[in-house]
CSV table of C-alpha atoms in Angstrom, one decimal:
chain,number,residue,atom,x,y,z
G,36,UNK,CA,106.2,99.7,-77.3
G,37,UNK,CA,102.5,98.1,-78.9
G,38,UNK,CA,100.6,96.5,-75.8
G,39,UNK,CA,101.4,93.6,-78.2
G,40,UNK,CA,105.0,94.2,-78.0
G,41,UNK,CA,105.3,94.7,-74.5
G,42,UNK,CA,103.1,91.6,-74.0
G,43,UNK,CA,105.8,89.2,-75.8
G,44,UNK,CA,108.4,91.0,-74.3
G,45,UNK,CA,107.4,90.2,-70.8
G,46,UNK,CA,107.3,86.3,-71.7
G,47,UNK,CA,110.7,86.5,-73.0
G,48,UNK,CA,111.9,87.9,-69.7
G,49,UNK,CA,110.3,85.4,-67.6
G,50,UNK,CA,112.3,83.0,-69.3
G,51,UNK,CA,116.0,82.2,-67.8
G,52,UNK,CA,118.0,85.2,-68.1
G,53,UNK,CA,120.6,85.8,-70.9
G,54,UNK,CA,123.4,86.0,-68.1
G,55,UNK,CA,122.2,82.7,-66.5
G,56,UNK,CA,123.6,79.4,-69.2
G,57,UNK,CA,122.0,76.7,-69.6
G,58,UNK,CA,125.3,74.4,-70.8
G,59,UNK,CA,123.1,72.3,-73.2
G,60,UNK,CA,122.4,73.3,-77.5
G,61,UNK,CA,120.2,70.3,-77.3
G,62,UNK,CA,117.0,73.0,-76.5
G,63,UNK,CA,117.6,74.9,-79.7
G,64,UNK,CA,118.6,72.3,-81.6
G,65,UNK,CA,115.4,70.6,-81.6
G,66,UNK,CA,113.7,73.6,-81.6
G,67,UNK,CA,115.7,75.2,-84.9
G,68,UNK,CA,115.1,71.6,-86.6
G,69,UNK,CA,111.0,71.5,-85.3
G,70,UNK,CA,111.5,74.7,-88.1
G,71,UNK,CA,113.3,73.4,-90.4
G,72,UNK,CA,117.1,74.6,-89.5
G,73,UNK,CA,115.6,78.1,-91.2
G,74,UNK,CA,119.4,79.5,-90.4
G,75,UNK,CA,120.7,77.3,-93.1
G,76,UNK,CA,118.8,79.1,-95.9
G,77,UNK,CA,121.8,81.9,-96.3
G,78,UNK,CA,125.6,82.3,-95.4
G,79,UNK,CA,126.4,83.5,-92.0
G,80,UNK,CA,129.6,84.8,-90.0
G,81,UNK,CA,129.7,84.1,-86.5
G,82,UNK,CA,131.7,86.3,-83.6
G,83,UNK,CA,133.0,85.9,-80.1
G,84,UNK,CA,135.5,87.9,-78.1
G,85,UNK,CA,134.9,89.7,-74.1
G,86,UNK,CA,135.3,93.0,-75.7
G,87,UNK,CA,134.3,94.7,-79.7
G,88,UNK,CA,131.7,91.8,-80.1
G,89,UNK,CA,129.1,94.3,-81.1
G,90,UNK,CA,131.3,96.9,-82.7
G,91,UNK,CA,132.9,94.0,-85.0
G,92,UNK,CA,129.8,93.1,-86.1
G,93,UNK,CA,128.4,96.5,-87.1
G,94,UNK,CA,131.6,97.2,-89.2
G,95,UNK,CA,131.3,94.0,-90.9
G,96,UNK,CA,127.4,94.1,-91.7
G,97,UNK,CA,128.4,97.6,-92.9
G,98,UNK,CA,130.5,96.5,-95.2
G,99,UNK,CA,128.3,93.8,-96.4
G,100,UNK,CA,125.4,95.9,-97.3
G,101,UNK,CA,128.0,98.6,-99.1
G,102,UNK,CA,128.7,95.2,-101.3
G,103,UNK,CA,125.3,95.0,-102.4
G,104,UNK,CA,124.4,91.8,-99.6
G,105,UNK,CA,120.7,92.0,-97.3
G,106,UNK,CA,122.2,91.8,-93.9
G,107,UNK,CA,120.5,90.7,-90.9
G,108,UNK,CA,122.5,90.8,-87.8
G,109,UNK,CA,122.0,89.9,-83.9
G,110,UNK,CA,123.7,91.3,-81.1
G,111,UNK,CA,123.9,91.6,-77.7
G,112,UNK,CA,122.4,93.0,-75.2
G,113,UNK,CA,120.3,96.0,-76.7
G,114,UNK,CA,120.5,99.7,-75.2
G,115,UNK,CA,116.8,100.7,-75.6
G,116,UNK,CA,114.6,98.1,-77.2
G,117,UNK,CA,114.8,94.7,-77.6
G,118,UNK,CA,114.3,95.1,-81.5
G,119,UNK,CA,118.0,96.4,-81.9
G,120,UNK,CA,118.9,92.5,-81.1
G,121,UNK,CA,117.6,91.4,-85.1
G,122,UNK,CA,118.4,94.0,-87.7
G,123,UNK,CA,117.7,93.8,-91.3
G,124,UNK,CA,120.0,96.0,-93.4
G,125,UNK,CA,120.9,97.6,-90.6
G,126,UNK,CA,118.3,98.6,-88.8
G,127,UNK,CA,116.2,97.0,-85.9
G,128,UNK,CA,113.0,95.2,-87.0
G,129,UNK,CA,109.7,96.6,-86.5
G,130,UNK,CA,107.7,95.8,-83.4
G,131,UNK,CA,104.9,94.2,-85.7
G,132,UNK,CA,107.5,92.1,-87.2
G,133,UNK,CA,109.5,91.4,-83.6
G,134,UNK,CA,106.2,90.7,-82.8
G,135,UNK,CA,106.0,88.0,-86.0
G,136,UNK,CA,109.2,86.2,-84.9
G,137,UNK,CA,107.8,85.1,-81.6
G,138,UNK,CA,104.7,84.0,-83.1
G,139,UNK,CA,106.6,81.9,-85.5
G,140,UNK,CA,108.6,80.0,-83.1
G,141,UNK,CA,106.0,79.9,-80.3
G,142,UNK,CA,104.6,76.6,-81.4
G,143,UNK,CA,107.6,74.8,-81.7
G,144,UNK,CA,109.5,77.1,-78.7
G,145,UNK,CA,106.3,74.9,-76.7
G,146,UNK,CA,107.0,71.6,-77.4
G,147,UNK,CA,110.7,72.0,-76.9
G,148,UNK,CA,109.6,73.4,-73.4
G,149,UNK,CA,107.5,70.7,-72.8
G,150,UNK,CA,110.1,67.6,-73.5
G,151,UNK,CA,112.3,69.5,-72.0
G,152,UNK,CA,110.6,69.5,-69.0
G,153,UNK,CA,109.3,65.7,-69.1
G,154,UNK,CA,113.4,65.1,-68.7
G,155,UNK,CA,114.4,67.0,-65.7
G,156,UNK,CA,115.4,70.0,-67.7
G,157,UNK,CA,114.5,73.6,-68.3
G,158,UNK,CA,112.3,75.1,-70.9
G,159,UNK,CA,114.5,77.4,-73.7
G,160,UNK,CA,115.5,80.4,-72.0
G,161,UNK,CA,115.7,84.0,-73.3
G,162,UNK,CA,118.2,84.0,-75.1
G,163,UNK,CA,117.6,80.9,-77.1
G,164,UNK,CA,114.5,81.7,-77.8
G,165,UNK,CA,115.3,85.6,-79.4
G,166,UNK,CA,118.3,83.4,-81.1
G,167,UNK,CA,115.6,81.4,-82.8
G,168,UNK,CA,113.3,84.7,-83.8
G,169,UNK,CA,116.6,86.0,-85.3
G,170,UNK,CA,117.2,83.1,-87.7
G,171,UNK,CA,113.7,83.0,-88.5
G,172,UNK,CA,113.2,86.6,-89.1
G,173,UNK,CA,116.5,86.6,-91.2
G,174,UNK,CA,115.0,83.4,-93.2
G,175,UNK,CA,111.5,85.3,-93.9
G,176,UNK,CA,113.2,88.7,-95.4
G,177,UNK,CA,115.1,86.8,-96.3
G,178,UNK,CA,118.7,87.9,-95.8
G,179,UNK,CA,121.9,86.7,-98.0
G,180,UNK,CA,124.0,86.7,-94.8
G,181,UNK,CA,123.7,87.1,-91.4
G,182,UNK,CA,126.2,88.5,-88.9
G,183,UNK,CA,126.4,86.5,-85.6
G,184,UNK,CA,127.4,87.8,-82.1
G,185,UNK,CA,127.6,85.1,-79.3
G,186,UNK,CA,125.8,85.8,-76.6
G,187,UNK,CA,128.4,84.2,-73.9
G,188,UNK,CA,130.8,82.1,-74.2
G,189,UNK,CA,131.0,80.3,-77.9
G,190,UNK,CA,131.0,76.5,-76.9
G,191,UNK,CA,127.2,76.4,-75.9
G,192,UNK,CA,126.0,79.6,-77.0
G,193,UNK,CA,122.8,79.0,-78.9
G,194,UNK,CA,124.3,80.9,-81.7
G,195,UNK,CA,126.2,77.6,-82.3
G,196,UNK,CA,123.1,75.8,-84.1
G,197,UNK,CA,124.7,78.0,-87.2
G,198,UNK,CA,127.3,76.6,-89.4
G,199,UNK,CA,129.2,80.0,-90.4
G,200,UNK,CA,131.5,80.9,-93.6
G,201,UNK,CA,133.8,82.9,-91.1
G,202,UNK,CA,134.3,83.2,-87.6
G,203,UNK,CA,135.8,85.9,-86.0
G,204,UNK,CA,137.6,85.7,-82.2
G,205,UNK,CA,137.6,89.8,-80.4
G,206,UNK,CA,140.5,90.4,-77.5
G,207,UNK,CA,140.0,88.3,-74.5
G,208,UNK,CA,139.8,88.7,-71.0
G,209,UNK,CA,138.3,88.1,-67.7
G,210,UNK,CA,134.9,88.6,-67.7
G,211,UNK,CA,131.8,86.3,-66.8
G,212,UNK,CA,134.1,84.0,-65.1
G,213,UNK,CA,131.3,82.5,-62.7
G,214,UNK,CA,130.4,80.7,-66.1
G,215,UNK,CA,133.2,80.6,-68.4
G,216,UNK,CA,135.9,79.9,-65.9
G,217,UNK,CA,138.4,81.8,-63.7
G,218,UNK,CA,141.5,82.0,-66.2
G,219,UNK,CA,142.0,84.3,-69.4
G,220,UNK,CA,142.9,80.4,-71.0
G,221,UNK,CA,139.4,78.9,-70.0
G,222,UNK,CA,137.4,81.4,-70.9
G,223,UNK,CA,139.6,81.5,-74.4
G,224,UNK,CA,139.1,77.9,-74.6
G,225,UNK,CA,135.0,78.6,-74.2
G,226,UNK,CA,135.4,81.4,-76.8
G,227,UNK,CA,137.6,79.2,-79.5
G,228,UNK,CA,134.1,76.6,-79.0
G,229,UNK,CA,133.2,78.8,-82.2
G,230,UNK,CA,135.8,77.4,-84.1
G,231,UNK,CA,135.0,75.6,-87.5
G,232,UNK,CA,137.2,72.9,-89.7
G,233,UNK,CA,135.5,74.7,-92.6
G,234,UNK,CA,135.5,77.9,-91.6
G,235,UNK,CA,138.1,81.0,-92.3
G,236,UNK,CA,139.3,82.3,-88.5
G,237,UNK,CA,139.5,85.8,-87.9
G,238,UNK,CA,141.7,86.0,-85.1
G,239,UNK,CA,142.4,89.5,-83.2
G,240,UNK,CA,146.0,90.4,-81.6
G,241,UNK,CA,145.0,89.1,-77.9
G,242,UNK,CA,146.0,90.8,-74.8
G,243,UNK,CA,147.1,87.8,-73.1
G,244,UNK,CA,149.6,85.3,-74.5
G,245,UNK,CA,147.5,82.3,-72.8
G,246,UNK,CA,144.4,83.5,-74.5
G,247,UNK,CA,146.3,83.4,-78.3
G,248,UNK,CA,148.0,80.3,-77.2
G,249,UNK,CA,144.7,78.1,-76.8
G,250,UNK,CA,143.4,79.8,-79.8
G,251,UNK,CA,146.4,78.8,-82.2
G,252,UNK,CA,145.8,75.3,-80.2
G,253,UNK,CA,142.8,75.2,-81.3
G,254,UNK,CA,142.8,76.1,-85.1
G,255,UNK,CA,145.9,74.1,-85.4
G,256,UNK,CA,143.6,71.2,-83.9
G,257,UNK,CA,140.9,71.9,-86.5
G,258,UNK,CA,143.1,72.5,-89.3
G,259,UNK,CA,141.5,75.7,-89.8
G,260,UNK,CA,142.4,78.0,-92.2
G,261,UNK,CA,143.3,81.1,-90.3
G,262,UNK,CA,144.5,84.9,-90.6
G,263,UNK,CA,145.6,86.2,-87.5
G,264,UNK,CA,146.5,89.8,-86.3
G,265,UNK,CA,149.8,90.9,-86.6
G,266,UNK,CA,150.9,87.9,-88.7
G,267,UNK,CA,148.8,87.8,-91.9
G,268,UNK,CA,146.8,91.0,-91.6
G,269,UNK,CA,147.6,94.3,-89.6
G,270,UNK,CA,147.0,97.9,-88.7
G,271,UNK,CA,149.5,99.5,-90.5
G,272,UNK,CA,148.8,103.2,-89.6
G,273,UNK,CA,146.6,105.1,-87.9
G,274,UNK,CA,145.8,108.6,-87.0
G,275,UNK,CA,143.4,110.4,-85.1
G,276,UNK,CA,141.4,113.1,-86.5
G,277,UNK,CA,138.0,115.1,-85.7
G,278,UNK,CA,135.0,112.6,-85.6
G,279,UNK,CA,137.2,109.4,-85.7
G,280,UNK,CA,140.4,108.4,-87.3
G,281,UNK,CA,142.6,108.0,-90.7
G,282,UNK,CA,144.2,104.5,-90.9
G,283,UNK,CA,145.6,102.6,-93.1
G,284,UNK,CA,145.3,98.5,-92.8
G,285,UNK,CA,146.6,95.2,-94.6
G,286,UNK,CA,143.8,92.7,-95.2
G,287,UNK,CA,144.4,88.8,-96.5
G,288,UNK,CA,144.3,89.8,-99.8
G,289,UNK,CA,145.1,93.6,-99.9
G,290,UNK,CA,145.8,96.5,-98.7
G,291,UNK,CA,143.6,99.4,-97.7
G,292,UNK,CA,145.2,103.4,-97.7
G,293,UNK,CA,144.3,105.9,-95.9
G,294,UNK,CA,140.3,104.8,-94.8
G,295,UNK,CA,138.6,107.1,-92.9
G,296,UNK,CA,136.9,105.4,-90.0
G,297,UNK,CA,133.9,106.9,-88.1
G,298,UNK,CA,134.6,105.6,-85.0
G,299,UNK,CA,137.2,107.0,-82.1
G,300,UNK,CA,139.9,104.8,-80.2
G,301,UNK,CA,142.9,102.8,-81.1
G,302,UNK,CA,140.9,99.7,-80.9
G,303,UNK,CA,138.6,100.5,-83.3
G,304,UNK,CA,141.2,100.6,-85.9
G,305,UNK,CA,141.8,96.6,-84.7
G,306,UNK,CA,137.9,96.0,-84.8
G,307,UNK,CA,138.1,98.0,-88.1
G,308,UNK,CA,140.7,95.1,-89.2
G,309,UNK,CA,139.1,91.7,-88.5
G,310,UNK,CA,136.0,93.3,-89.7
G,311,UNK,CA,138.2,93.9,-93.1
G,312,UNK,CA,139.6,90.5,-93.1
G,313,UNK,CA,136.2,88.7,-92.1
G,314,UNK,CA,134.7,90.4,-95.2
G,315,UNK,CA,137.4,89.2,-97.8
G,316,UNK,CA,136.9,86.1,-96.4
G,317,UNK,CA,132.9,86.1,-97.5
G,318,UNK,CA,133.0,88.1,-100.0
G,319,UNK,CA,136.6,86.6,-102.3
G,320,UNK,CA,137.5,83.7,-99.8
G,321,UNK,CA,140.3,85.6,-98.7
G,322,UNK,CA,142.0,85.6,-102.3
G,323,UNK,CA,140.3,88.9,-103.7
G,324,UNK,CA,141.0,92.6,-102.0
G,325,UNK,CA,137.6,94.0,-101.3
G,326,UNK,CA,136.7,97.3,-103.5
G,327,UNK,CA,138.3,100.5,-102.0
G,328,UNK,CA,135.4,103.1,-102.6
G,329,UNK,CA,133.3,100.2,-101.5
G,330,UNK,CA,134.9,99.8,-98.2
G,331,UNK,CA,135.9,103.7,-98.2
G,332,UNK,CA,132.3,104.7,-97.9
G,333,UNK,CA,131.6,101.5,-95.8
G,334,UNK,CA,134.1,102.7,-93.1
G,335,UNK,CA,133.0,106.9,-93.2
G,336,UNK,CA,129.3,105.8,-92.2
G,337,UNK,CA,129.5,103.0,-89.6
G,338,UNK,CA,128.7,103.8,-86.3
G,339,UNK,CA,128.5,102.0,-82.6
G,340,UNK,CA,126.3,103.8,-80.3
G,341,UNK,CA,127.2,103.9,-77.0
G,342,UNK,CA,131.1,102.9,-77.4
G,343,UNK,CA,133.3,106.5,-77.0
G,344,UNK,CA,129.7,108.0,-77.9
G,345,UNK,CA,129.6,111.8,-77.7
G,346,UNK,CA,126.1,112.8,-77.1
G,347,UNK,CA,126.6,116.7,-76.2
G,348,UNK,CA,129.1,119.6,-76.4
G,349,UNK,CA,130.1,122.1,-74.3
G,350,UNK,CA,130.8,120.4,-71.9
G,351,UNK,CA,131.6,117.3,-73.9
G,352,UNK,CA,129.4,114.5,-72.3
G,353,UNK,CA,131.0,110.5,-73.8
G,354,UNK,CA,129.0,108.0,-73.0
G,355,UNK,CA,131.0,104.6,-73.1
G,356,UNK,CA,129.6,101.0,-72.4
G,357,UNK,CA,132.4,99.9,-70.6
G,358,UNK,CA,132.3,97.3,-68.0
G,359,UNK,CA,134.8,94.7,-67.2
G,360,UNK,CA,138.3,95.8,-67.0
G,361,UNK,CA,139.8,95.6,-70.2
G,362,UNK,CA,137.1,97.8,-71.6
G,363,UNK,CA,137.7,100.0,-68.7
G,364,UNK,CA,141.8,100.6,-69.7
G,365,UNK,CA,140.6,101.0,-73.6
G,366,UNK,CA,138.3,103.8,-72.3
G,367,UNK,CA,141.1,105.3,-70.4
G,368,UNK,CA,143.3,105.1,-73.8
G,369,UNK,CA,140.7,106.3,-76.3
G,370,UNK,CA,139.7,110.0,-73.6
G,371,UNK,CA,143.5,110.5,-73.6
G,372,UNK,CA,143.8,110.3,-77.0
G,373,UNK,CA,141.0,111.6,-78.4
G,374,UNK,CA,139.9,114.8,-75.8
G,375,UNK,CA,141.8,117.3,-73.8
G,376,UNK,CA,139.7,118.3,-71.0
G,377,UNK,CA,141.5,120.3,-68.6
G,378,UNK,CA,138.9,118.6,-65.7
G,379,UNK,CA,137.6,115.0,-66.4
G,380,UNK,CA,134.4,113.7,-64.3
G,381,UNK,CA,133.5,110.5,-64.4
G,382,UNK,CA,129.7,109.2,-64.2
G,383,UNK,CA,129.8,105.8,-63.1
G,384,UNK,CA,127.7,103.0,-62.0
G,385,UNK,CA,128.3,99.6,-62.2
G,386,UNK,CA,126.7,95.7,-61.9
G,387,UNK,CA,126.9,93.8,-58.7
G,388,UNK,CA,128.8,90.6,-60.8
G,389,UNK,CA,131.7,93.2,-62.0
G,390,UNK,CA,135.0,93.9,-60.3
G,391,UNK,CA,134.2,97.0,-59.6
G,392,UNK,CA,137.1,98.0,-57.5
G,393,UNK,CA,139.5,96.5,-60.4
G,394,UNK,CA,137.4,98.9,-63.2
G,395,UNK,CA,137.4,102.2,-60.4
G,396,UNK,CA,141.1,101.6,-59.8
G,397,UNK,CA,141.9,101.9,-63.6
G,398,UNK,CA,140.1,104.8,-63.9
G,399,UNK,CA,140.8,106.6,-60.9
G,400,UNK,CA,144.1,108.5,-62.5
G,401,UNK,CA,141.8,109.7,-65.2
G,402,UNK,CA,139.3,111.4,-63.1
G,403,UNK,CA,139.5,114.2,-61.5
G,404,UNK,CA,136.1,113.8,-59.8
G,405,UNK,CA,133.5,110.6,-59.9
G,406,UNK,CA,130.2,111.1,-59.5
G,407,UNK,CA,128.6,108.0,-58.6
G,408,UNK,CA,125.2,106.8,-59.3
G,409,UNK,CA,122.9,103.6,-60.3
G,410,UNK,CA,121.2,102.6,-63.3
G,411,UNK,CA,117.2,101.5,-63.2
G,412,UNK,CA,119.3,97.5,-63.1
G,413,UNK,CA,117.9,94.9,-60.8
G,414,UNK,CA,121.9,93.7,-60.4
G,415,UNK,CA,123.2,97.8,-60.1
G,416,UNK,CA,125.1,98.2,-57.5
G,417,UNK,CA,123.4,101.0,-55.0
G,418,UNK,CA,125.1,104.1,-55.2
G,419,UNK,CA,126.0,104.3,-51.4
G,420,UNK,CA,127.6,100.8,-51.4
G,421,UNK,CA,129.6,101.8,-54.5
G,422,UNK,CA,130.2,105.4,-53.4
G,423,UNK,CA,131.8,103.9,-50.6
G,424,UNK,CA,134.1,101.3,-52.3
G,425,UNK,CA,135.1,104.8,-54.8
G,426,UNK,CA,136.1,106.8,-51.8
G,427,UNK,CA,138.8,104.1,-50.7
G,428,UNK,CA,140.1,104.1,-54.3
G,429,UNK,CA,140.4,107.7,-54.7
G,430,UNK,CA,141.2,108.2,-51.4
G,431,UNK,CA,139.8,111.9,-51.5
G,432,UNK,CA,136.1,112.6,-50.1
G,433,UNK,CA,136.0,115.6,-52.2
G,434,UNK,CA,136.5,114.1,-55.6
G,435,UNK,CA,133.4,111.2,-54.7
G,436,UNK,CA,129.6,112.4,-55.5
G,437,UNK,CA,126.7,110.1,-54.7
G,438,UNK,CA,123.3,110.8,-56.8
G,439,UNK,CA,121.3,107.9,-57.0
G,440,UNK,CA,118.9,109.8,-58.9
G,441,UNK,CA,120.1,109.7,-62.8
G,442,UNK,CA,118.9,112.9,-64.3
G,443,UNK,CA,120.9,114.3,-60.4
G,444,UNK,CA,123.6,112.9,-61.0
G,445,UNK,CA,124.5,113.5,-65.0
G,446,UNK,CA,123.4,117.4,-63.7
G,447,UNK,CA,126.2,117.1,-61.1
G,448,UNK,CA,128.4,115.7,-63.3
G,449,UNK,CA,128.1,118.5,-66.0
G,450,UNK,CA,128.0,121.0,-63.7
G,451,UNK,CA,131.5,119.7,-61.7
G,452,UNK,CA,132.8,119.7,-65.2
G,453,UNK,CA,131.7,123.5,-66.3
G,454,UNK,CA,133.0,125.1,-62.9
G,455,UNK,CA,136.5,122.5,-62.1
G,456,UNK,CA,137.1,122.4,-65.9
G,457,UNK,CA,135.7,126.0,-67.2
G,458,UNK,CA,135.2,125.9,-71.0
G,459,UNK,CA,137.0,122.7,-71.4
G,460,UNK,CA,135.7,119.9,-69.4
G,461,UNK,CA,134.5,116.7,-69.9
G,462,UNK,CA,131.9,113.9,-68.4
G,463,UNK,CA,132.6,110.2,-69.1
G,464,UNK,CA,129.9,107.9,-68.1
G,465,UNK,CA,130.6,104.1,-68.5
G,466,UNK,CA,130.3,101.0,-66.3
G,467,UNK,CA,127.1,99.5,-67.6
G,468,UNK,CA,125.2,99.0,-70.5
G,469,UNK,CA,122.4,100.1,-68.6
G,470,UNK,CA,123.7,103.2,-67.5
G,471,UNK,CA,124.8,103.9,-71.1
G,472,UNK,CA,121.4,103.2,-72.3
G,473,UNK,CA,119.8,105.5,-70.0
G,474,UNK,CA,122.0,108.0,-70.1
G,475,UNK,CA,122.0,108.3,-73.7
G,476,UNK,CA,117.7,108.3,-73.5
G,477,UNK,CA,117.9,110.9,-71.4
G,478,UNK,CA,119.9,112.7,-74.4
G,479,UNK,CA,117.3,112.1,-76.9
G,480,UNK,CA,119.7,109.1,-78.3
G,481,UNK,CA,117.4,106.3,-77.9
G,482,UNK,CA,115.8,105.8,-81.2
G,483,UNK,CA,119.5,106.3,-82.8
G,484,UNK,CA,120.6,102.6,-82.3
C-alpha cells in the first residue's frame, strides 16, 4: 500500500465496523443525495444470501463483461486489500483511484457525520462509507452496470440506496444472528428486505423450507416478477471433471448444454444458475436466451478465489473460506466429491462470533487430523481455547495439533498429510476469511484476487 493508501485506509477502519449495523439508511441516504444519487447513472443488480454472495456475483459480472457491458462490482469482505471491494471490469481499482473515491465523498461523508451527530446518532460507518466510494467510483468510469453484494442483512444494508434491475436471494441460514435474528425465517425476512416491485427475483433452492416460505411471502406481497430454483429455472446435469465441472442448466428463457464451469462443488453449479438467470433477466428481461459461446467462454474463465481454492500440489493444499455451518457441510460435500486423499488434515481457525463447535462437529468425520491455529484476527479465537473445544469433538488427542504460529501450522499440516497420507494426502484450511487470506499470501496468491 501508498503511505496515501494506508493513510485512508486507517480512517475507514476507525469508523464502525462492517460487522457492527447501524439499523438506519438515513446516513447514506443523505450522503448519496449530498452527491447527486451518482448510483442512479447505470443499471445495477443487487445480491443477498448467508452463503455464494461473492461467488454469485463474480459469475454474473463475468458474464456481463463477455456481453460486451463495463462492470463494476462490490463485494464483501476483501482477502488481501481493500481495493478487491470496487472492481472495474473485473479487476480491483488502483490505489490512486481507491484513493480518489474517498476523496470524493469526504466532503459530503463530513457533513453527514456532523448532522448525524447534532441528533444523537453516529457518523457513517465503514461500510457505508466504501458503499458510497463504490457508487461513485462506478459513476466516474463510468460503468453500464454494477453488480451489488449486501454487506449484511438486505433490509438496512447500505447497498439498499440502489434501485436494481434484478435481485438475486443465495441459500440461507444461520449466520450473524446477534443482528439478523435467531431463526432461518428472520434472517430470511432481513435478506428478502432486498426485494423490489419492479425488479426480476432471482431466487435460489433454499435449504430451509421457512427461509423459501418468507421469500415466496414476500414476492407474492410485492407482486414481483420472480424465477425461482427448481420451478422455473434448474440444474439439469452436472458432472465433475479436472479443474471444475460439465453441467448443463435451464435458464428463464433457455437452455444451456453442456457449459464447462471453472469452479469445483455442487453448489457452484446452483451459483452458476441464478447467475444465468440474473443475466437473462438484464440482458433480454428474461424473454431472450443469453448467447451460448458468449456464456460458454464466460463460464470456462470465472474464478472465486479462496472458495475450494487449490493453491499447491503434491500434497494438495484447498483453501476454502468457509465459516458458518452451512458453508462448513458444502465444504465437506465439494472434498468428497472432488479429491481422494487417502489422509485428509484439516487447518482450521475460526472467529470468536461463530459456532465453532457446530462447524468442527461437521467436519470432524472428514478429518483425519486438525491442526489448529489462529489467524492475525482481533475476534480469532486463540488456538489453545479452540484446540481444546477440537479435542472434545474428535475425541482423540492424537488427531488435534495446536500451532498458533501460521507459517507452523500450514508446515504441520503438510507434513501430517505427506507422512499419514503418503503420496496422496490432502490439507483443507477453512474457517475464516482471514485465515484463507493469509494462508493463500503465504502461497504467493495475494495479488490473484
Amino acid at each position: 500500500m501508498s503511505p496515501e493508501m494506508r493513510e485512508v485506509y486507517a480512517a475507514l477502519l476507525a469508523r464502525a465496523p462492517e460487522n457492527k449495523i447501524e439499523p438506519d439508511l438515513s446516513r447514506i441516504r443523505r450522503v448519496m443525495d449530498l452527491m447527486g444519487n451518482p448510483q442512479r447513472s447505470y443499471r445495477s443488480l443487487r445480491i443477498a444470501g448467508t452463503n455464494g454472495k461473492t461467488t454469485t456475483a463474480r459469475i454474473i459480472e463475468r458474464i456481463l463483461r463477455e456481453a460486451g457491458l463495463r462492470t463494476g462490482r462490490t463485494t464483501s469482505p476483501h482477502l488481501h486489500s481493500p481495493t478487491e471491494r470496487i472492481a472495474l471490469d473485473g479487476m480491483p481499482i488502483a490505489d490512486e483511484d481507491f484513493v480518489q473515491a474517498y476523496r470524493d465523498v469526504e466532503p459530503f461523508a463530513l457533513i453527514v457525520d456532523e448532522e448525524s451527530r447534532a441528533a444523537g446518532g453516529p457518523p457513517l460507518t465503514f461500510f457505508e462509507y466504501l458503499t458510497a466510494m463504490a457508487f461513485q467510483a462506478f459513476a466516474s468510469a463510468p460503468v453500464d452496470v454494477a453488480v451489488v453484494e449486501t454487506g449484511l442483512g438486505g433490509t438496512w444494508d447500505a447497498t439498499g440506496v440502489v434501485d436494481p434491475d434484478v435481485t438475486v436471494i443465495t441459500p440461507i441460514g444461520l449466520d450473524h444472528q446477534e443482528y439478523l435474528g435467531d431463526t432461518v425465517a428472520q434472517i430470511a425476512g432481513e435478506k428478502a428486505g432486498i426485494l423490489r416491485s419492479d425488479a426480476l427475483a432471482i431466487l435460489a433452492a433454499q435449504p430451509y423450507q421457512d427461509a423459501a416460505d418468507v421469500l415466496r411471502a414476500k414476492v407474492q406481497e410485492l407482486g414481483a416478477e420472480a424465477a425461482i430454483e427448481d420451478e422455473q429455472i434448474a440444474v439439469l446435469s452436472r458432472t465433475p471433471g479436472v479443474g471444475g465441472q460439465q453441467i448443463t442448466l435451464q435458464g428463464i428463457a433457455g437452455r444451456y448444454e453442456d457449459l464447462f464451469l471453472s469452479l469445483l462443488g455442487e453448489h457452484q453449479a446452483h451459483n452458476a444458475l441464478v447467475a444465468v438467470a440474473a443475466c437473462e433477466g438484464l440482458l433480454g428481461d428474461g424473454t431472450s436466451p443469453l448467447d451460448g459461446e458468449m456464456l460458454a467462454a464466460a463460464l470456462t474463465d470465472v474464478s472465486s478465489p479462496g472458495r475450494a481454492e487449490v493453491v499447491r500440489q503434491a500434497p494438495t493444499v484447498l483453501v476454502d473460506a468457509a465459516h458458518n455451518p452451512a458453508g462448513a457441510l458444502t465444504l465437506v460435500s465439494t472434498v468428497r466429491e472432488n479429491f481422494r486423499f487417502t489422509h485428509t488434515v484439516g487447518l482450521v481457525g475460526i472467529l470468536q462470533e461463530k459456532d465453532a463447535e457446530e462447524i468442527l462437529s461437521i467436519w470432524e468425520p472428514l478429518f483425519d487430523d486438525v491442526v489448529i491455529t489462529q489467524s492475525s484476527s482481533p475476534r480469532a479465537i486463540p488456538t489453545d481455547r479452540l484446540g481444546d473445544l477440537a479435542r472434545d469433538i474428535f475425541d482423540d488427542d492424537e488427531r488435534v495439533h495446536e500451532q498458533a504460529s501460521l507459517p507452523d501450522a500450514i508446515q504441520t499440516a503438510v507434513d501430517l498429510a505427506e507422512q499419514r497420507g503418503e503420496q496422496f494426502g490432502g490439507v483443507v484450511v477453512a474457517g475464516s476469511v482471514t485465515l484463507a487470506a493469509e494462508v493463500r499470501a503465504l502461497f504467493g496468491r495475494d495479488t490473484d484476487a
